Each structure stands twice: as C-alpha cells, then as structure tokens.
Amino acid sequence: MHNVDWKIECRNLGLILLLAGLVGWAVGLLPWLLFFSSLAYIGWTLFQLQRIQSWLSQKADTYPPESKGLWGDVLDGIYRLQRQGQEERLRLQAAVDYLQDSFASLDDGAVMIDKRGNIEWSNVAAEKLLGLRYPDDQSQQLVNLIRSPEFIRYFEGDEYSNSLLIDSPHNSHYQLQISISYFGRGSRLLFARDVTENNRLQQMRKDFVANVSHELRTPLTVINGYLETLSENIGNQGNVQSIDITPNELRWRRAVDQMLNQSRRMEGLIKDLIALSKLESIPEDSKDMPLEVEPMLQAIREEVLTAFKGKREINLECDSSLRLVGNSDELRSAFANLVMNAAKYSYGDGVITIRWYGDTRHCYLEVEDNGEGIDDIHLPRLTERFYRVDKSRSIETGGTGLGLAIVKHILLRHQAELKIRSTLGEGSTFTCEFPSMRALAQPHTA
Ligand code: ADP
C-alpha cells in the first residue's frame, strides 16, 4: 500500500516534469518551465509540511487535516501511532490507578519512597499509623518525619531481611511491624502493620503459661514430698525380693512408684516451662560476661556421667584459650541440655564428644554422639515445643519435649544458631554456632 503511494507520487512528479518539458520545448522555454514546475512542486510539499506541523501543535486527539495521496497516508500513519501511544498511556495509568487504589484500601500503612529517601506516595492507613499525609508530605525526606532513632537506623541500614518492631511515632498505643523492600531503580516500598492486638494476645499467652506453671509448682512439690516419704516407708529401696513385704504392700509400692515417676516428670515439665517463660520475659544481654568454657563443660560432663552411672564415655576437646561472652546460667543450661540428650538418646556403650573451638568467623560448641540418630524429616521441626521423634521413648528417658526449644531460645539471645546433623542409626552432631564477636582470647598470665 505504502509502496503504491510512493510509486503514484513518483509517477505524478514524472508526469509534471514531462509535461513541463514538452510545453517548454514547444515554446522554447524548456529550462524555465522545468524550473517553475519544480518550484511549484517544492512549494506544495512545504505547504503539506506546514499543515502537518500546525496539526501536531494542536491537542493530541484532533483529527489530521484532510489530505490525499502520500501526504494523506503520512498523516493517517502519524495519527494511528498517536492513538496507539495514547491508548498505551491510558492502560498504564489505569494499572497505576488500580495498584494505588488497592494499596490505598489496605489496612497496613504503605509508603513509596524514591532512591533519595523522599516520600512519593502514601496511603490513608499511613496517616493513622505513621502520621504521614499525602499529598502534603510528598517529596519530604521520610526520616525527617519519622524521627525514632530505631527506625532511622533500620531505614538507613539497608538490611531489610528482618522486619522492625516499634511503637508508632504518631500514636504510642499502636505497635507496628515495619518491613521495607526495594523495587524499580532504588525505590523502596514500606509497609507498616498494626500488631498491637497480636502482641497483646501473645503476651496473654506467655503470662498464662508463666502463671499456671508457677501456681502448679508449689502443690506439686508437696505431692512429690509426700510420695517420696511414702515410697521410702513402704521400703522401695534396693532389691524388692530381699525385703519381707506382703503382696498388698507390694501393690501399693508399685502404685506409689508410678505416681512418683509421673509427678517427677510433671515437675520437670513445669521447670522447663518456667525456664522458657523466663527467657521470653528477661531482656537480652542482661548478664553477659566472659566465661571460661572448659570448666563449665567439665562440670556438665561429671553431672551427666553421674546421672548415667558411668555407662557413657564422654570426651572433651577444648580450646582452653578461648572464652565465650554470654549469660553463664543460660549457656550452662543449653550445653547441659545437649550433652544430656546425647547421653539419653545413645546406647550403653555410647561415646559422646564435646568440642569447643573457633575460627575467624565463629566459635563453636559441638556435641557429637554415636547414638540412635534422627531421620532427616524430623530435623526442621526438632526445636519446636513438645516436638518429639518418638514420644514414648522421650517419656521413658524423662524428656519433656522442651529441651531443644530452650536451647534454641538461649542461642537466639546470644545471636547464635543451632545446627543439627544426623544419620539414623549412626548418631548426631548438635553445633551451637556463635558469632566471633562473642569469642574472647584468654588473657596471658605472667
Ligand atoms: P526431650 O525432652 O524429649 O528430649 P528435646 O527438645 O530435648 O526433648 O528433644 C526433642 C527430640 O529430639 C527428642 O524427643 C529426641 O527424639 C530428639 N533428640 C534430641 N537430641 C537427640 C540426640 N542427641 N540423638 C537423637 N535424638 C535426639
């Protein structure tokens, strides 16, 4: 179609020049007639260009001037492209409006921030939660409007993998969870979620568990005391056969023993629940200090050997020049839990190795055993409260299902991680990986 128009235009120009040439030749003014006809053609072309220019300077949706031939085609083409561009723009605008509408209707505060940290847009909830008004605060630096030091540190830290919990800078009754992500070319999208109710419920749950545990502890201590006395009085020490007791007494003794076992288990459970509650309520770093790890591990080793009447072999491999900065009671409880588990879930000839060492990035407390091991499918859930691979086995060994949850909690408070490697039937290795900032070299003694 376009080629045809070009050909027609060329043919028309050829015909004009031929006609002018023939007439010029006939009247003896060939150059003049050729010159004037070319001039007329250029003039007409300029006229068409001028029409295009004045049309283009009008509003975008005005129709092009009526024109035929090649020029009509050019005008139609430009008009078509203009309409396409316009439709594309409208579609994009509709998409942007749709997105902004959906963000605007969110209960969470949403704020778009450009790469210089200026506010581009914010929704209605951002006004309620963060005190940001749109469009009044547009182009303002976000950190000039939210001045909480914690927030500024988080916003400027550029490390947004974890969210931030703060009180609302606008209304301190609200507790907010702030999360930020990058999009486009260095722009950021901030979400502020109201977690006040969530936190209140969590606190209620923690208080409830802590209160119930405390309330149960006293009656249970009394019950335990009486059961122990009863058990001793019926003569349950040593070899049953060698003591002269009636069948009735024997029945009672069995019943009392079972009751004592169960109430001791319950006591252990309550002790662990109270320990967990304490860990949740006491602020981190409250009692941090440099600790000698080797003597601590030696004491744990003795305790476990005594508890298992020497039926396990426990080896210690310690870098005694390395100290650990942390809370002594908490770390002792975590390490003891791991060594105790290694002994509990091993067999009679179990060999346990405890290692304490460091490298440039971390220091490690490792407990390795050659016990029953754990199937891979259980590993991700092992530190959940009350998660047990084999419930009856755990109850039989006096487990509460809270040991590893306590270990994980204590490690979190020391910015450390628990890593577990295990092969079913071959054994397990539990490694506490502390950041190197928690390691201290032993001072030289003279
Ligand atoms: P429990 O009080 O039951 O021992 P824990 O939280 O200490 O609870 O451990 C959870 C579960 O992980 C245990 O029930 C046990 O199945 C498994 N486990 C822990 N340590 C070991 C280990 N060293 N070897 C094999 N299994 C283990």
Coordinates of C-alpha atoms in Angstrom, one line a residue, residues 1-415:
M1 CA 0.0 0.0 0.0
H2 CA 2.8 2.5 1.0
N3 CA 4.9 1.4 -1.9
V4 CA 2.0 2.0 -4.2
D5 CA 1.5 5.6 -2.9
W6 CA 5.2 6.2 -3.3
K7 CA 5.1 4.9 -6.9
I8 CA 2.0 7.1 -7.7
E9 CA 3.8 10.1 -6.2
C10 CA 6.9 9.5 -8.3
R11 CA 4.8 8.9 -11.4
N12 CA 2.9 12.2 -10.8
L13 CA 6.2 14.1 -10.4
G14 CA 7.5 12.4 -13.5
L15 CA 4.3 13.4 -15.5
I16 CA 4.5 17.0 -14.3
L17 CA 8.1 17.3 -15.3
L18 CA 7.4 15.6 -18.7
L19 CA 4.5 17.9 -19.4
A20 CA 6.6 21.0 -18.4
G21 CA 9.4 19.6 -20.6
L22 CA 7.2 19.1 -23.6
V23 CA 5.4 22.5 -23.3
G24 CA 8.8 24.2 -22.6
W25 CA 10.3 22.5 -25.6
A26 CA 7.3 23.6 -27.8
V27 CA 7.5 27.2 -26.7
G28 CA 11.3 27.3 -26.5
L29 CA 11.4 27.9 -22.7
L30 CA 12.4 24.4 -21.5
P31 CA 14.7 25.4 -18.6
W32 CA 12.3 28.0 -17.3
L33 CA 9.3 25.7 -17.4
L34 CA 11.2 22.9 -15.7
F35 CA 12.4 25.3 -13.0
F36 CA 9.0 26.7 -12.3
S37 CA 7.3 23.3 -12.2
S38 CA 9.9 22.0 -9.7
L39 CA 9.5 25.2 -7.6
A40 CA 5.7 24.6 -7.6
Y41 CA 6.2 21.0 -6.5
I42 CA 8.6 22.1 -3.7
G43 CA 6.1 24.8 -2.6
W44 CA 3.2 22.3 -2.5
T45 CA 5.4 19.9 -0.4
L46 CA 6.3 22.7 2.0
F47 CA 2.6 23.6 2.3
Q48 CA 1.8 20.0 3.3
L49 CA 4.6 20.0 5.9
Q50 CA 3.3 23.2 7.3
R51 CA -0.2 21.6 7.7
I52 CA 1.3 18.7 9.5
Q53 CA 3.3 20.9 11.8
S54 CA 0.3 23.0 12.7
W55 CA -1.8 19.9 13.3
L56 CA 0.9 18.4 15.5
S57 CA 0.9 21.5 17.6
Q58 CA -2.8 21.1 18.4
K59 CA -4.3 18.8 21.1
A60 CA -3.3 15.2 20.7
D61 CA -6.8 13.8 19.9
T62 CA -7.6 16.3 17.0
Y63 CA -8.2 14.7 13.6
P64 CA -5.5 15.3 11.0
P65 CA -6.3 17.7 8.1
E66 CA -7.9 16.1 5.1
S67 CA -5.2 15.1 2.6
K68 CA -4.9 12.7 -0.3
G69 CA -2.1 10.5 -1.7
L70 CA 1.2 10.1 0.0
W71 CA 0.6 13.0 2.4
G72 CA -2.8 11.7 3.4
D73 CA -1.1 8.4 4.2
V74 CA 1.7 10.0 6.2
L75 CA -0.9 12.0 8.2
D76 CA -3.0 8.8 8.8
G77 CA 0.1 6.9 10.0
I78 CA 1.1 9.6 12.4
Y79 CA -2.5 9.8 13.7
R80 CA -2.6 6.0 14.2
L81 CA 0.7 6.0 16.1
Q82 CA -0.5 8.9 18.3
R83 CA -3.7 6.9 19.2
Q84 CA -1.8 3.8 20.0
G85 CA 0.6 5.8 22.3
Q86 CA -2.4 7.4 23.9
E87 CA -4.2 4.0 24.5
E88 CA -1.0 2.6 25.9
R89 CA -0.6 5.6 28.3
L90 CA -4.3 5.2 29.4
R91 CA -3.7 1.5 30.0
L92 CA -0.6 2.2 32.1
Q93 CA -2.4 4.9 34.0
A94 CA -5.3 2.6 34.7
A95 CA -2.8 -0.1 36.0
V96 CA -1.1 2.5 38.3
D97 CA -4.5 3.8 39.5
Y98 CA -5.6 0.2 40.2
L99 CA -2.5 -0.5 42.2
Q100 CA -2.7 2.7 44.1
D101 CA -6.4 2.1 44.8
S102 CA -5.6 -1.4 46.1
F103 CA -2.7 0.0 48.3
A104 CA -4.9 2.8 49.4
S105 CA -7.6 0.4 50.7
L106 CA -5.0 -1.7 52.7
D107 CA -5.3 -1.7 56.5
D108 CA -1.5 -1.6 56.5
G109 CA 0.3 1.7 56.0
A110 CA 2.0 1.7 52.6
V111 CA 4.6 4.3 51.6
M112 CA 6.6 4.6 48.3
I113 CA 10.0 6.2 48.7
D114 CA 12.3 7.3 45.9
K115 CA 16.0 6.5 45.8
R116 CA 16.9 9.7 47.6
G117 CA 14.6 8.7 50.6
N118 CA 11.8 11.2 49.7
I119 CA 8.2 10.2 50.0
E120 CA 6.5 9.7 46.6
W121 CA 3.1 8.4 47.8
S122 CA 1.4 7.1 50.9
N123 CA -2.0 5.6 51.7
V124 CA -4.7 6.6 54.2
A125 CA -3.6 4.0 56.8
A126 CA -0.1 5.5 56.7
E127 CA -1.6 8.7 58.1
K128 CA -3.3 6.8 61.0
L129 CA -0.2 4.6 61.8
L130 CA 2.7 6.8 60.9
G131 CA 1.3 10.3 60.7
L132 CA 2.2 10.8 57.1
R133 CA -0.2 12.8 55.0
Y134 CA -0.5 12.5 51.2
P135 CA -0.1 14.7 49.2
D136 CA 1.0 17.3 51.9
D137 CA 4.2 15.3 52.8
Q138 CA 5.1 14.3 49.2
S139 CA 8.8 14.9 48.4
Q140 CA 9.7 15.2 52.1
Q141 CA 12.5 13.1 53.5
L142 CA 10.9 10.2 55.3
V143 CA 13.5 10.3 58.1
N144 CA 12.6 13.9 58.8
L145 CA 9.0 12.9 59.5
I146 CA 9.6 9.6 61.4
R147 CA 12.3 10.6 63.8
S148 CA 12.5 7.4 66.0
P149 CA 16.3 6.5 66.2
E150 CA 15.5 2.8 65.9
F151 CA 13.5 3.5 62.7
I152 CA 16.2 5.7 61.2
R153 CA 18.9 3.1 62.0
Y154 CA 16.7 0.4 60.3
F155 CA 15.8 2.6 57.3
E156 CA 19.4 3.7 56.6
G157 CA 20.9 0.3 57.4
D158 CA 19.8 -1.1 54.0
E159 CA 19.4 -4.6 55.6
Y160 CA 15.7 -5.4 55.4
S161 CA 15.6 -9.2 55.6
N162 CA 14.1 -8.9 59.1
S163 CA 11.2 -6.6 59.9
L164 CA 11.4 -4.0 62.7
L165 CA 9.0 -3.8 65.7
I166 CA 8.5 -0.2 67.0
D167 CA 5.8 1.9 68.8
S168 CA 4.0 4.1 66.3
P169 CA 5.7 7.5 66.1
H170 CA 2.2 9.0 65.7
N171 CA 0.3 7.2 68.4
S172 CA 2.2 5.2 71.0
H173 CA -0.8 3.0 71.6
Y174 CA 0.0 1.3 68.3
Q175 CA 2.8 -1.3 68.0
L176 CA 4.0 -1.5 64.4
Q177 CA 5.8 -4.1 62.4
I178 CA 7.8 -2.3 59.7
S179 CA 9.0 -4.1 56.6
I180 CA 10.8 -2.5 53.6
S181 CA 11.6 -3.8 50.1
Y182 CA 13.3 -2.4 47.1
F183 CA 11.7 -2.0 43.7
G184 CA 12.4 -0.3 40.4
R185 CA 15.7 1.7 40.4
G186 CA 16.5 2.0 44.1
S187 CA 12.9 3.0 45.1
R188 CA 11.6 1.5 48.3
L189 CA 8.2 0.3 49.5
L190 CA 7.5 0.5 53.2
F191 CA 4.7 -1.4 54.9
A192 CA 3.6 -0.7 58.5
R193 CA 1.4 -3.3 60.0
D194 CA -0.5 -2.8 63.3
V195 CA 0.5 -5.7 65.5
T196 CA -0.9 -4.3 68.8
E197 CA -3.6 -6.9 69.2
N198 CA -1.3 -9.7 68.1
N199 CA 1.3 -8.7 70.7
R200 CA -1.3 -8.4 73.4
L201 CA -2.6 -11.9 72.7
Q202 CA 1.0 -13.3 72.6
Q203 CA 1.7 -11.6 75.9
M204 CA -1.5 -13.0 77.4
R205 CA -0.4 -16.5 76.3
K206 CA 3.0 -16.1 77.8
D207 CA 1.6 -14.7 81.1
F208 CA -0.9 -17.5 81.2
V209 CA 1.7 -20.2 80.8
A210 CA 4.0 -18.5 83.3
N211 CA 1.3 -18.1 85.9
V212 CA -0.1 -21.6 85.5
S213 CA 3.4 -23.1 85.8
H214 CA 4.1 -21.0 89.0
E215 CA 0.8 -22.0 90.5
L216 CA 1.3 -25.7 89.8
R217 CA 4.8 -25.8 91.2
T218 CA 4.0 -25.5 94.9
P219 CA 1.3 -28.1 95.1
L220 CA 3.4 -30.4 93.0
T221 CA 6.4 -30.0 95.4
V222 CA 4.1 -31.0 98.3
I223 CA 2.7 -34.0 96.4
N224 CA 6.2 -35.1 95.4
G225 CA 7.5 -34.8 99.0
Y226 CA 4.7 -37.0 100.4
L227 CA 5.1 -39.5 97.6
E228 CA 8.8 -39.8 98.3
T229 CA 8.2 -40.3 102.0
L230 CA 5.5 -42.9 101.2
S231 CA 7.8 -44.7 98.8
E232 CA 10.6 -44.8 101.3
N233 CA 8.3 -46.1 104.1
I234 CA 6.9 -48.9 102.0
G235 CA 10.5 -49.9 101.6
N236 CA 11.1 -49.4 97.9
Q237 CA 14.9 -49.2 98.2
G238 CA 17.1 -51.9 96.8
N239 CA 16.1 -55.4 95.8
V240 CA 12.4 -56.0 96.0
Q241 CA 12.8 -59.8 96.6
S242 CA 15.0 -59.4 99.6
I243 CA 12.5 -57.3 101.6
D244 CA 9.8 -59.1 103.5
I245 CA 6.6 -57.3 102.5
T246 CA 3.1 -58.5 101.9
P247 CA 1.5 -58.7 98.4
N248 CA -0.8 -55.9 99.4
E249 CA 2.2 -53.7 100.3
L250 CA 3.9 -54.7 97.1
R251 CA 0.9 -53.5 95.1
W252 CA 0.9 -50.2 96.9
R253 CA 4.6 -49.7 96.4
R254 CA 4.2 -50.2 92.7
A255 CA 1.4 -47.7 92.6
V256 CA 3.3 -45.1 94.7
D257 CA 6.4 -45.6 92.5
Q258 CA 4.4 -44.9 89.4
M259 CA 2.8 -41.8 90.9
L260 CA 6.3 -40.6 92.0
N261 CA 7.6 -41.1 88.5
Q262 CA 4.8 -39.2 86.9
S263 CA 4.9 -36.3 89.4
R264 CA 8.6 -36.0 88.9
R265 CA 8.0 -35.8 85.1
M266 CA 5.4 -33.1 85.7
E267 CA 7.9 -31.3 87.9
G268 CA 10.5 -31.4 85.1
L269 CA 7.9 -30.1 82.6
I270 CA 6.9 -27.2 84.9
K271 CA 10.6 -26.4 85.5
D272 CA 11.2 -26.2 81.7
L273 CA 8.0 -24.2 81.1
I274 CA 9.1 -21.7 83.8
A275 CA 12.6 -21.6 82.2
L276 CA 11.1 -20.8 78.8
S277 CA 8.8 -18.1 80.2
K278 CA 11.8 -16.5 81.9
L279 CA 13.8 -16.5 78.7
E280 CA 10.9 -14.7 77.0
S281 CA 10.4 -12.1 79.6
I282 CA 14.0 -11.1 80.6
P283 CA 15.7 -8.7 78.2
E284 CA 18.8 -9.9 76.3
D285 CA 22.3 -9.2 77.4
S286 CA 21.1 -8.7 80.9
K287 CA 24.0 -10.7 82.5
D288 CA 26.6 -11.0 79.7
M289 CA 30.2 -11.6 80.8
P290 CA 33.3 -13.5 79.6
L291 CA 33.1 -17.2 80.6
E292 CA 35.6 -20.0 80.9
V293 CA 34.0 -22.7 78.8
E294 CA 36.2 -25.6 79.7
P295 CA 35.5 -25.8 83.4
M296 CA 31.8 -25.4 82.6
L297 CA 31.9 -28.3 80.2
Q298 CA 33.9 -30.4 82.7
A299 CA 31.2 -29.9 85.3
I300 CA 28.5 -30.8 82.8
R301 CA 30.4 -34.0 81.9
E302 CA 30.7 -35.1 85.5
E303 CA 27.0 -34.5 86.1
V304 CA 25.9 -36.5 83.1
L305 CA 28.3 -39.3 83.9
T306 CA 26.9 -39.5 87.4
A307 CA 23.3 -39.4 86.1
F308 CA 24.1 -42.3 83.7
K309 CA 26.2 -44.1 86.4
G310 CA 29.3 -44.0 84.2
K311 CA 27.6 -46.0 81.4
R312 CA 28.6 -43.5 78.7
E313 CA 32.0 -42.4 77.6
I314 CA 32.3 -38.6 77.3
N315 CA 35.4 -36.9 75.7
L316 CA 36.2 -33.3 75.9
E317 CA 38.2 -31.4 73.2
C318 CA 38.5 -27.8 74.3
D319 CA 40.4 -24.8 73.1
S320 CA 41.1 -23.5 76.6
S321 CA 42.5 -20.2 75.3
L322 CA 39.0 -19.3 74.1
R323 CA 36.4 -17.6 76.3
L324 CA 32.8 -17.0 75.4
V325 CA 30.9 -13.8 76.2
G326 CA 27.3 -14.6 77.4
N327 CA 25.0 -15.3 80.2
S328 CA 26.6 -18.1 82.3
D329 CA 23.3 -19.7 83.7
E330 CA 21.6 -19.7 80.3
L331 CA 24.6 -21.1 78.4
R332 CA 25.2 -23.8 81.0
S333 CA 21.6 -24.9 80.7
A334 CA 21.8 -25.0 76.9
F335 CA 25.1 -27.0 76.8
A336 CA 23.9 -29.4 79.6
N337 CA 20.7 -30.0 77.6
L338 CA 22.6 -31.0 74.5
V339 CA 25.0 -33.3 76.4
M340 CA 22.1 -34.8 78.4
N341 CA 20.2 -35.5 75.2
A342 CA 23.3 -37.1 73.6
A343 CA 23.5 -39.5 76.6
K344 CA 19.7 -40.1 76.7
Y345 CA 19.5 -41.0 73.0
S346 CA 22.6 -43.2 73.0
Y347 CA 23.0 -46.9 73.9
G348 CA 25.0 -48.5 76.7
D349 CA 28.4 -48.1 75.0
G350 CA 27.7 -44.6 73.7
V351 CA 30.6 -42.3 73.1
I352 CA 30.0 -38.6 73.3
T353 CA 32.5 -35.9 72.2
I354 CA 32.1 -32.3 73.3
R355 CA 34.2 -29.8 71.3
W356 CA 34.8 -26.1 71.9
Y357 CA 36.8 -24.3 69.2
G358 CA 36.8 -21.2 67.0
D359 CA 37.8 -19.9 63.6
T360 CA 37.9 -16.3 62.2
R361 CA 34.1 -16.0 61.8
H362 CA 32.6 -18.1 64.5
C363 CA 33.1 -20.1 67.7
Y364 CA 31.5 -23.5 68.1
L365 CA 30.2 -25.7 70.8
E366 CA 29.7 -29.1 69.3
V367 CA 28.2 -32.2 70.9
E368 CA 28.6 -35.4 68.9
D369 CA 27.2 -38.8 69.8
N370 CA 27.1 -42.2 68.2
G371 CA 23.6 -42.9 69.4
E372 CA 20.3 -43.7 67.6
G373 CA 20.4 -40.7 65.3
I374 CA 17.4 -38.8 63.8
D375 CA 15.7 -39.2 60.4
D376 CA 16.1 -36.2 58.1
I377 CA 12.4 -35.5 58.0
H378 CA 12.3 -34.6 61.7
L379 CA 15.3 -32.2 61.7
P380 CA 13.5 -29.0 60.7
R381 CA 10.9 -29.4 63.5
L382 CA 13.1 -30.6 66.3
T383 CA 13.4 -27.3 68.1
E384 CA 9.6 -26.8 68.2
R385 CA 8.0 -27.0 71.7
F386 CA 6.9 -30.6 72.5
Y387 CA 8.1 -32.0 69.2
R388 CA 9.5 -35.5 69.8
V389 CA 10.6 -38.0 67.3
D390 CA 9.4 -40.9 69.4
K391 CA 7.1 -39.8 72.2
S392 CA 7.2 -43.0 74.2
R393 CA 11.0 -43.1 74.0
S394 CA 11.2 -39.5 75.2
I395 CA 8.9 -40.1 78.1
E396 CA 10.8 -43.2 79.1
T397 CA 14.0 -41.2 79.2
G398 CA 12.3 -38.5 81.3
G399 CA 12.1 -36.0 78.4
T400 CA 9.7 -33.1 78.3
G401 CA 10.0 -32.1 74.7
L402 CA 11.0 -28.6 75.6
G403 CA 14.8 -29.1 75.9
L404 CA 15.8 -28.1 72.4
A405 CA 13.2 -25.3 72.3
I406 CA 15.0 -23.9 75.4
V407 CA 18.4 -24.4 73.7
K408 CA 17.2 -22.5 70.6
H409 CA 15.8 -19.7 72.6
I410 CA 19.0 -19.3 74.6
L411 CA 21.1 -19.3 71.4
L412 CA 18.9 -16.7 69.8
R413 CA 19.6 -14.4 72.7
H414 CA 23.3 -14.9 72.0
Q415 CA 22.9 -14.3 68.3

